Every structure is written in structure tokens, then in C-alpha cells.
């Protein structure tokens, strides 16, 4: 068997990223996982401001650890006049430029697609912003929670009494993943045309795409899905139920066959399957309070293991409501060997393998860089002599 490392899909691709926070770093980390060389440009001294969000991972930021492995950190003051030459040298060998700077900032720096395309015709430029180019919201500040609100997500999430945001940065994640897939498409297109292209990725549009079901459910002014906490707004029983030992079980029933089996084998109340109040999903949803009371009563004398055993025997979809400690130790992730270790300025840390496994290659799982850790090496690769690097440092360009 050959000891030669398998080729990764993006080996040989160089990505320059003017990135901060989550959306762009999450995108470029996916590219790095697949083998791309990602040069992350950070502000001298302080770096990406996400480095300071918290200190939960041995002094490092949880957000930064999550989104920045396998990258090279180059510090560069983009507003310094001498930074333009460094950028030009970087772009000469780059395949992709990713940026999520403030709206208009890349244009002012001469780094728009229109400004770069003539000189770098093969370069792909991916712009990630809150609202996209044009329109009345083009310059509006956009953070994850604000986009969750503007996209309507918050209106259908939470309890009947109060809306709620998602517990993670889903607007950033959505935009980052659409940017990632769009860059892959642009690389494929370049193989056919020989030319780079511009990608305009909007956080708002990424989230509105995800809101397709509730939007169509409320088509032409119809009543939108009601907020139902962790339960499903329109399918029932589908959601959390307390169990006698204080735990919570999450149920998921989707059809009439499962409903009958649930009544017979889990609740031990076969007559309930023919109760007119619960004879269809729409009736169960309309009478959810009555049905919930019956289910809670049936589960009150059972432990979580007993309820789970009944559900598994009946082949009814279910899940435990895990906290973060449970997820770190999840038996399925352990059994499938989904954890690796990566280096960081704080030492070795666990990291989850990218979710889509391939039989052809293993993803890159390299260290999380310190601020400017790779500055000297990157500048040397661009042809800067040691004395040139010293001059740039003295002038606070890097």
C-alpha cells in the first residue's frame, strides 16, 4: 500500500482572506479543510477581533478556535500605503480573495472585483456582507442576531410568549457555507472559461433561503407557523416531553402508521389511536394540549431509559436532549472516530472532523495560528528579503 498522501480536492489553491468574526472565517476554514492554502490577513498587534470574544478554550476564544484551524496568519495594516504592494504580491499567485470587511471597505482599498479583474483575470472574489450589494440596506450594519431578526427566523422561533434567537450563529454559518459552495462552483466554472468571477453573498438572502417552509406556509397572507418552543409548530407529537426521572425525551412522529404504533406499544393505550380528537396530524396539532397531558401522564412513571427502550422497540424516532458535555462525549461520535487533535497557541485541542467523509482523502487538520505567526514566512515566500521584512515591521505595516 502506498505511503504517498492522498491528494485533497483543493491542494494547490491559494486563498487570501480579509476576514473577521464568523461568516468569512467559517467559509475559509472549509476551504482549508479541503487542502487550500488560506492566508488570513489580520490587524497588526490585535488580529481578528473574534480572538477577543471570550477566553473559554485555555485562554483562547471559542469562536476563533472553531473557525480558524489550518490557516496562516499574516499581519498587515491595509490602510498603510506600503500595504498595497504586499497585497499585490499576494494576489499575483492567489486563486480566491474572500472578504467580509465593512460595506464599501474593500472598494476603498482597491480590492473590488472590478478593480482587480483586468490585472488578475483568473482571480475569484467573494464578498460576504449582511445585505448584499445595492438596495436601501447595502450600508446597514449586520450582525448575526440582527439578520436572524430581519429574515423572520426570530418570529417563528421561541415560545408562544416570547420570540428567541438560535443558540449559535446560524446567519453567519448560512452565509459562510453558501460562500464556500459558491467558491467551489466558481473554481469549476474557471476550469471551463479560464476566468475568475465575483460572488456576492448576502447573510439576509442566505437566511431567507432557509426560511422557505415557514414563508410558503404563510403564503399570500396566511397565518404563519406559531412559535412552539422546542416542539414542531405544525406536526404533533413532535418535540420534548418530560420523563419521570427528570430527564427529557424528544419525540418525532410523522405519519398515521407511527401514531398507531406509538399508542399501542409506547403509551400502552391502543384505543387512543382511534380517538377522533387525534385522528389526523392536523387534529393532533389542534388538540396538542390535551394530547400532551396524556403523553406526560404516561411517561411520568418511567425513566428515560425505559421510554427510550419502548420507542426504539416501536421504531419511533426519538432523541435525548443533550447538553454540551454530553455532545463532547457522544457515543456515536466516539464510535465513528470523529475527533482529532490540532495544535494551537494554547496547546493541543480536540477538533471535529469535517462532516462529509471521503474515501479518497483525509481533510487537513492543522494548527490554529497565533496573531501574525506566519508573517515572516509568507513575506519570504513573496520574495521579501529579511531586511525588507524588518523595514515593514519598523514602519508598522505588518
Short mmCIF file of C-alpha atoms in Angstrom, two decimals:
data_model
loop_
_atom_site.label_atom_id
_atom_site.label_comp_id
_atom_site.label_asym_id
_atom_site.label_seq_id
_atom_site.Cartn_x
_atom_site.Cartn_y
_atom_site.Cartn_z
CA UNK A 1 0.00 0.00 0.00
CA UNK A 2 1.37 3.42 -0.97
CA UNK A 3 2.52 5.81 1.76
CA UNK A 4 2.01 8.78 -0.54
CA UNK A 5 -0.53 11.20 1.00
CA UNK A 6 -3.79 11.33 -0.94
CA UNK A 7 -4.38 14.47 -2.96
CA UNK A 8 -7.01 16.76 -1.48
CA UNK A 9 -9.54 18.50 -3.75
CA UNK A 10 -8.16 22.00 -3.16
CA UNK A 11 -4.45 21.25 -2.95
CA UNK A 12 -2.61 23.99 -4.85
CA UNK A 13 -5.40 26.55 -4.41
CA UNK A 14 -4.39 29.74 -2.57
CA UNK A 15 -6.98 31.82 -0.74
CA UNK A 16 -6.34 35.33 0.59
CA UNK A 17 -8.90 36.29 3.21
CA UNK A 18 -9.62 39.72 4.65
CA UNK A 19 -11.79 38.24 7.34
CA UNK A 20 -13.13 38.76 10.82
CA UNK A 21 -15.88 37.43 13.09
CA UNK A 22 -17.54 34.22 11.79
CA UNK A 23 -19.03 34.19 8.27
CA UNK A 24 -15.83 34.55 6.20
CA UNK A 25 -13.58 32.60 8.63
CA UNK A 26 -16.08 29.73 8.67
CA UNK A 27 -16.09 29.71 4.85
CA UNK A 28 -12.31 29.73 4.54
CA UNK A 29 -11.86 27.06 7.18
CA UNK A 30 -13.92 24.72 4.99
CA UNK A 31 -11.59 25.58 2.09
CA UNK A 32 -8.56 24.89 4.28
CA UNK A 33 -10.05 21.55 5.39
CA UNK A 34 -10.12 20.55 1.72
CA UNK A 35 -6.45 21.43 1.20
CA UNK A 36 -6.44 25.09 0.19
CA UNK A 37 -3.69 27.34 1.48
CA UNK A 38 -5.55 30.07 3.38
CA UNK A 39 -3.63 33.22 4.24
CA UNK A 40 -5.61 35.10 6.84
CA UNK A 41 -4.82 38.82 6.94
CA UNK A 42 -5.13 40.28 10.44
CA UNK A 43 -4.59 43.67 12.02
CA UNK A 44 -1.08 44.04 13.49
CA UNK A 45 -1.00 43.55 17.22
CA UNK A 46 -4.64 42.64 17.81
CA UNK A 47 -5.68 40.44 14.91
CA UNK A 48 -9.22 39.32 14.12
CA UNK A 49 -11.48 40.84 16.79
CA UNK A 50 -13.11 37.42 17.25
CA UNK A 51 -9.91 36.45 19.07
CA UNK A 52 -11.23 38.55 21.95
CA UNK A 53 -14.82 37.29 22.15
CA UNK A 54 -14.02 35.11 25.18
CA UNK A 55 -11.21 33.07 26.76
CA UNK A 56 -13.00 29.74 27.21
CA UNK A 57 -10.51 27.43 25.44
CA UNK A 58 -7.38 27.58 27.60
CA UNK A 59 -7.39 31.35 27.18
CA UNK A 60 -8.37 31.32 23.50
CA UNK A 61 -11.70 32.43 22.04
CA UNK A 62 -14.21 29.64 21.43
CA UNK A 63 -15.36 31.26 18.17
CA UNK A 64 -11.81 31.67 16.90
CA UNK A 65 -10.74 28.12 17.73
CA UNK A 66 -13.79 26.80 15.90
CA UNK A 67 -13.29 28.71 12.63
CA UNK A 68 -9.54 29.20 12.13
CA UNK A 69 -7.58 25.98 12.10
CA UNK A 70 -5.26 25.15 9.20
CA UNK A 71 -4.66 28.81 8.26
CA UNK A 72 -1.60 31.06 8.05
CA UNK A 73 -1.84 34.39 9.90
CA UNK A 74 -0.26 37.39 8.19
CA UNK A 75 -0.50 40.73 9.98
CA UNK A 76 -0.92 43.66 7.61
CA UNK A 77 -2.23 47.20 8.11
CA UNK A 78 -4.34 47.51 4.99
CA UNK A 79 -4.62 51.28 5.42
CA UNK A 80 -0.84 51.80 5.34
CA UNK A 81 0.40 52.98 1.91
CA UNK A 82 3.07 50.25 1.80
CA UNK A 83 0.46 47.51 2.33
CA UNK A 84 -0.72 47.81 -1.29
CA UNK A 85 2.48 46.28 -2.64
CA UNK A 86 2.20 43.33 -0.24
CA UNK A 87 -1.38 42.77 -1.34
CA UNK A 88 -0.42 42.89 -4.99
CA UNK A 89 2.27 40.27 -4.48
CA UNK A 90 -0.21 38.09 -2.61
CA UNK A 91 -2.82 38.38 -5.35
CA UNK A 92 -0.38 37.51 -8.13
CA UNK A 93 -0.40 33.87 -7.03
CA UNK A 94 -3.85 33.77 -5.44
CA UNK A 95 -6.89 31.93 -6.76
CA UNK A 96 -9.51 33.36 -4.42
CA UNK A 97 -9.96 36.57 -2.43
CA UNK A 98 -12.55 36.41 0.35
CA UNK A 99 -13.60 39.45 2.34
CA UNK A 100 -16.24 40.40 4.87
CA UNK A 101 -14.98 43.86 5.75
CA UNK A 102 -17.40 46.68 6.45
CA UNK A 103 -19.55 47.57 3.41
CA UNK A 104 -17.50 49.61 0.94
CA UNK A 105 -14.15 48.99 2.67
CA UNK A 106 -12.78 46.63 0.01
CA UNK A 107 -13.70 49.11 -2.74
CA UNK A 108 -11.87 51.92 -0.93
CA UNK A 109 -8.78 49.70 -0.67
CA UNK A 110 -8.85 49.00 -4.42
CA UNK A 111 -9.78 45.36 -3.80
CA UNK A 112 -13.12 45.14 -5.58
CA UNK A 113 -13.59 42.60 -8.36
CA UNK A 114 -13.84 45.40 -10.95
CA UNK A 115 -10.55 46.90 -9.78
CA UNK A 116 -8.72 43.58 -9.76
CA UNK A 117 -10.15 41.65 -12.72
CA UNK A 118 -8.12 43.27 -15.50
CA UNK A 119 -4.82 42.60 -13.74
CA UNK A 120 -5.81 39.24 -12.22
CA UNK A 121 -8.34 37.76 -14.67
CA UNK A 122 -8.35 34.31 -13.04
CA UNK A 123 -8.96 35.64 -9.54
CA UNK A 124 -12.27 34.75 -7.86
CA UNK A 125 -13.51 37.47 -5.49
CA UNK A 126 -16.06 36.52 -2.85
CA UNK A 127 -17.72 39.39 -1.00
CA UNK A 128 -19.72 38.45 2.12
CA UNK A 129 -21.95 41.10 3.62
CA UNK A 130 -25.13 41.49 5.63
CA UNK A 131 -27.46 42.61 2.85
CA UNK A 132 -25.55 42.36 -0.43
CA UNK A 133 -24.66 44.99 -2.99
CA UNK A 134 -27.30 47.59 -3.85
CA UNK A 135 -30.67 48.29 -2.28
CA UNK A 136 -31.51 50.53 0.68
CA UNK A 137 -29.84 48.20 3.22
CA UNK A 138 -26.48 47.96 1.43
CA UNK A 139 -24.59 50.02 4.04
CA UNK A 140 -26.60 48.86 7.06
CA UNK A 141 -24.61 47.18 9.82
CA UNK A 142 -25.36 43.49 10.11
CA UNK A 143 -24.67 41.07 12.93
CA UNK A 144 -25.95 37.54 13.33
CA UNK A 145 -28.82 38.34 15.69
CA UNK A 146 -29.94 41.26 13.52
CA UNK A 147 -30.07 39.06 10.41
CA UNK A 148 -31.95 36.35 12.33
CA UNK A 149 -34.50 39.08 13.06
CA UNK A 150 -34.66 40.65 9.58
CA UNK A 151 -35.03 37.23 7.92
CA UNK A 152 -38.08 36.33 10.00
CA UNK A 153 -36.31 33.50 11.80
CA UNK A 154 -36.87 35.01 15.25
CA UNK A 155 -40.59 35.42 14.53
CA UNK A 156 -41.12 31.65 14.31
CA UNK A 157 -38.63 30.60 17.00
CA UNK A 158 -39.21 30.62 20.74
CA UNK A 159 -42.26 30.16 22.94
CA UNK A 160 -45.78 31.48 22.34
CA UNK A 161 -45.00 34.24 24.83
CA UNK A 162 -41.62 35.37 23.51
CA UNK A 163 -39.52 35.05 20.36
CA UNK A 164 -35.99 33.65 20.62
CA UNK A 165 -32.77 33.64 18.62
CA UNK A 166 -30.90 30.48 17.75
CA UNK A 167 -28.26 29.45 20.26
CA UNK A 168 -25.47 29.61 17.67
CA UNK A 169 -24.55 31.99 14.86
CA UNK A 170 -26.78 30.49 12.19
CA UNK A 171 -26.85 33.59 9.94
CA UNK A 172 -23.05 33.62 9.83
CA UNK A 173 -22.97 29.86 9.30
CA UNK A 174 -25.51 30.04 6.48
CA UNK A 175 -23.60 32.80 4.68
CA UNK A 176 -20.27 31.05 5.25
CA UNK A 177 -21.50 27.79 3.78
CA UNK A 178 -23.09 29.48 0.74
CA UNK A 179 -19.82 31.35 0.22
CA UNK A 180 -17.92 28.05 0.44
CA UNK A 181 -20.13 26.24 -2.06
CA UNK A 182 -20.17 29.27 -4.36
CA UNK A 183 -16.37 29.39 -4.39
CA UNK A 184 -16.25 25.69 -5.31
CA UNK A 185 -18.68 26.44 -8.17
CA UNK A 186 -16.55 29.39 -9.28
CA UNK A 187 -13.43 27.21 -9.36
CA UNK A 188 -15.26 24.67 -11.53
CA UNK A 189 -16.51 27.45 -13.80
CA UNK A 190 -12.98 28.82 -14.16
CA UNK A 191 -11.83 25.43 -15.44
CA UNK A 192 -14.26 25.92 -18.35
CA UNK A 193 -13.87 29.63 -19.02
CA UNK A 194 -10.37 30.40 -17.78
CA UNK A 195 -11.74 33.42 -15.93
CA UNK A 196 -12.46 34.30 -12.35
CA UNK A 197 -15.80 35.71 -11.25
CA UNK A 198 -17.31 37.80 -8.49
CA UNK A 199 -19.51 36.25 -5.79
CA UNK A 200 -21.89 38.45 -3.81
CA UNK A 201 -23.05 36.52 -0.71
CA UNK A 202 -25.71 38.10 1.50
CA UNK A 203 -26.38 36.93 5.04
CA UNK A 204 -30.00 38.03 4.68
CA UNK A 205 -30.56 36.05 1.48
CA UNK A 206 -28.80 33.01 2.95
CA UNK A 207 -31.20 33.01 5.89
CA UNK A 208 -34.30 33.77 3.82
CA UNK A 209 -33.48 30.72 1.70
CA UNK A 210 -33.58 28.67 4.91
CA UNK A 211 -36.96 30.21 5.76
CA UNK A 212 -38.64 28.69 2.71
CA UNK A 213 -41.01 26.38 4.62
CA UNK A 214 -42.48 28.99 7.02
CA UNK A 215 -42.69 31.54 4.20
CA UNK A 216 -44.68 29.22 1.94
CA UNK A 217 -46.75 28.06 4.91
CA UNK A 218 -47.74 31.73 5.31
CA UNK A 219 -48.18 32.24 1.55
CA UNK A 220 -50.35 35.16 0.45
CA UNK A 221 -51.06 36.36 3.97
CA UNK A 222 -51.95 33.02 5.56
CA UNK A 223 -51.30 32.60 9.28
CA UNK A 224 -47.58 31.85 9.82
CA UNK A 225 -46.38 28.91 11.94
CA UNK A 226 -46.89 29.64 15.61
CA UNK A 227 -43.93 29.67 17.98
CA UNK A 228 -43.94 26.35 19.80
CA UNK A 229 -40.68 26.28 21.75
CA UNK A 230 -38.76 23.08 21.01
CA UNK A 231 -41.90 21.43 19.60
CA UNK A 232 -42.79 21.45 15.92
CA UNK A 233 -45.21 24.23 15.03
CA UNK A 234 -47.44 22.11 12.76
CA UNK A 235 -46.66 18.41 13.40
CA UNK A 236 -47.65 16.70 16.68
CA UNK A 237 -46.43 14.96 18.77
CA UNK A 238 -43.05 16.24 17.64
CA UNK A 239 -40.96 17.81 20.37
CA UNK A 240 -39.84 17.50 24.01
CA UNK A 241 -41.68 15.63 26.76
CA UNK A 242 -40.68 15.26 30.43
CA UNK A 243 -39.96 11.80 31.82
CA UNK A 244 -40.45 10.56 35.37
CA UNK A 245 -36.76 10.70 36.35
CA UNK A 246 -36.49 14.38 35.47
CA UNK A 247 -34.99 13.86 32.00
CA UNK A 248 -36.50 14.99 28.70
CA UNK A 249 -37.17 12.88 25.61
CA UNK A 250 -37.59 14.35 22.14
CA UNK A 251 -40.22 12.59 20.01
CA UNK A 252 -40.74 12.72 16.26
CA UNK A 253 -43.92 11.20 14.82
CA UNK A 254 -44.58 11.93 11.16
CA UNK A 255 -47.39 9.73 9.90
CA UNK A 256 -50.53 7.80 10.87
CA UNK A 257 -48.82 4.41 11.00
CA UNK A 258 -46.33 5.72 13.54
CA UNK A 259 -49.14 7.32 15.54
CA UNK A 260 -50.98 3.99 15.88
CA UNK A 261 -47.80 2.13 16.84
CA UNK A 262 -46.97 4.85 19.37
CA UNK A 263 -50.37 4.45 21.04
CA UNK A 264 -50.18 0.65 21.08
CA UNK A 265 -46.55 -0.03 22.03
CA UNK A 266 -45.28 3.10 23.77
CA UNK A 267 -48.28 4.54 25.61
CA UNK A 268 -49.96 1.13 26.00
CA UNK A 269 -53.24 2.84 25.13
CA UNK A 270 -54.32 1.33 21.77
CA UNK A 271 -57.80 2.91 21.94
CA UNK A 272 -56.21 6.35 21.75
CA UNK A 273 -55.28 5.71 18.11
CA UNK A 274 -58.97 5.90 17.18
CA UNK A 275 -59.84 8.91 19.32
CA UNK A 276 -61.45 11.45 16.97
CA UNK A 277 -59.55 14.31 18.64
CA UNK A 278 -56.30 12.80 17.37
CA UNK A 279 -57.42 11.12 14.13
CA UNK A 280 -55.04 13.14 11.90
CA UNK A 281 -51.97 15.29 12.28
CA UNK A 282 -53.97 18.49 11.93
CA UNK A 283 -56.36 17.33 14.70
CA UNK A 284 -53.47 16.30 16.95
CA UNK A 285 -51.86 19.68 16.40
CA UNK A 286 -55.14 21.48 17.14
CA UNK A 287 -55.61 19.45 20.33
CA UNK A 288 -51.96 19.36 21.36
CA UNK A 289 -52.60 20.47 24.94
CA UNK A 290 -54.91 17.52 25.63
CA UNK A 291 -52.61 15.07 23.90
CA UNK A 292 -49.54 16.42 25.66
CA UNK A 293 -51.20 15.87 29.03
CA UNK A 294 -51.89 12.22 28.15
CA UNK A 295 -48.31 11.61 26.99
CA UNK A 296 -46.79 13.32 30.04
CA UNK A 297 -49.00 11.22 32.32
CA UNK A 298 -47.93 8.01 30.58
CA UNK A 299 -44.22 8.92 30.84
CA UNK A 300 -44.42 10.13 34.45
CA UNK A 301 -43.69 6.70 35.96
CA UNK A 302 -40.92 5.78 33.51
CA UNK A 303 -37.21 6.56 33.37
CA UNK A 304 -35.51 7.98 30.29
CA UNK A 305 -34.02 4.54 29.55
CA UNK A 306 -37.42 2.85 29.78
CA UNK A 307 -39.07 5.39 27.48
CA UNK A 308 -36.18 5.12 25.02
CA UNK A 309 -36.40 1.32 25.01
CA UNK A 310 -40.13 1.44 24.22
CA UNK A 311 -39.59 3.97 21.44
CA UNK A 312 -36.72 2.03 19.91
CA UNK A 313 -38.70 -1.22 20.02
CA UNK A 314 -41.60 0.53 18.29
CA UNK A 315 -39.19 2.18 15.83
CA UNK A 316 -40.40 5.65 16.75
CA UNK A 317 -37.87 8.42 16.13
CA UNK A 318 -36.50 9.87 19.34
CA UNK A 319 -33.53 11.69 20.83
CA UNK A 320 -32.16 12.74 24.17
CA UNK A 321 -31.82 16.45 24.86
CA UNK A 322 -28.06 16.62 25.33
CA UNK A 323 -26.07 19.47 26.78
CA UNK A 324 -22.58 20.40 25.56
CA UNK A 325 -20.89 17.98 27.97
CA UNK A 326 -22.99 15.15 26.53
CA UNK A 327 -22.08 16.12 22.97
CA UNK A 328 -18.34 16.12 23.70
CA UNK A 329 -18.76 12.54 24.93
CA UNK A 330 -21.43 11.46 22.41
CA UNK A 331 -21.08 7.70 21.86
CA UNK A 332 -21.81 7.91 18.14
CA UNK A 333 -19.06 10.46 17.54
CA UNK A 334 -16.68 8.39 19.65
CA UNK A 335 -17.55 5.14 17.88
CA UNK A 336 -17.03 6.70 14.46
CA UNK A 337 -13.70 8.24 15.46
CA UNK A 338 -14.78 11.76 14.55
CA UNK A 339 -12.35 13.61 16.83
CA UNK A 340 -8.80 14.66 16.03
CA UNK A 341 -6.26 16.84 17.80
CA UNK A 342 -4.93 20.12 16.40
CA UNK A 343 -2.25 22.46 17.64
CA UNK A 344 -2.90 25.98 18.91
CA UNK A 345 -1.11 28.76 20.79
CA UNK A 346 -2.62 27.19 23.94
CA UNK A 347 -1.50 23.63 23.16
CA UNK A 348 -3.26 20.63 21.63
CA UNK A 349 -7.05 20.87 21.32
CA UNK A 350 -9.76 18.45 20.13
CA UNK A 351 -11.39 19.22 16.78
CA UNK A 352 -14.27 17.57 14.94
CA UNK A 353 -13.53 16.17 11.50
CA UNK A 354 -15.47 17.86 8.66
CA UNK A 355 -18.92 16.23 8.50
CA UNK A 356 -18.67 14.86 4.95
CA UNK A 357 -16.18 12.00 4.96
CA UNK A 358 -14.47 10.98 1.74
CA UNK A 359 -12.97 7.63 0.81
CA UNK A 360 -10.42 9.40 -1.40
CA UNK A 361 -8.60 11.72 1.02
CA UNK A 362 -8.32 12.93 4.59
CA UNK A 363 -9.06 16.56 5.40
CA UNK A 364 -6.39 18.94 6.59
CA UNK A 365 -6.40 19.38 10.37
CA UNK A 366 -3.52 21.78 11.02
CA UNK A 367 -2.94 24.20 13.92
CA UNK A 368 -4.82 27.37 14.83
CA UNK A 369 -2.33 30.24 14.28
CA UNK A 370 -1.28 32.92 16.74
CA UNK A 371 -1.65 36.52 15.56
CA UNK A 372 0.91 37.08 12.82
CA UNK A 373 2.55 33.70 13.41
CA UNK A 374 3.26 33.19 9.70
CA UNK A 375 4.04 36.79 8.71
CA UNK A 376 7.76 36.33 8.14
CA UNK A 377 7.31 33.04 6.24
CA UNK A 378 4.56 34.42 4.00
CA UNK A 379 6.56 37.57 3.18
CA UNK A 380 9.63 35.47 2.43
CA UNK A 381 7.55 33.36 0.03
CA UNK A 382 6.58 36.60 -1.74
CA UNK A 383 10.23 37.48 -2.30
CA UNK A 384 10.81 39.86 0.61
CA UNK A 385 14.35 39.69 1.99
CA UNK A 386 14.86 39.70 5.79
CA UNK A 387 15.87 43.36 5.70
CA UNK A 388 12.68 44.19 3.78
CA UNK A 389 10.59 42.40 6.41
CA UNK A 390 12.43 44.32 9.14
CA UNK A 391 11.66 47.58 7.33
CA UNK A 392 7.95 46.69 7.08
CA UNK A 393 7.88 45.88 10.79
CA UNK A 394 9.63 49.10 11.71
CA UNK A 395 7.07 51.06 9.68
CA UNK A 396 4.24 49.08 11.37
CA UNK A 397 2.98 47.82 8.02
CA UNK A 398 2.98 44.24 9.39
#
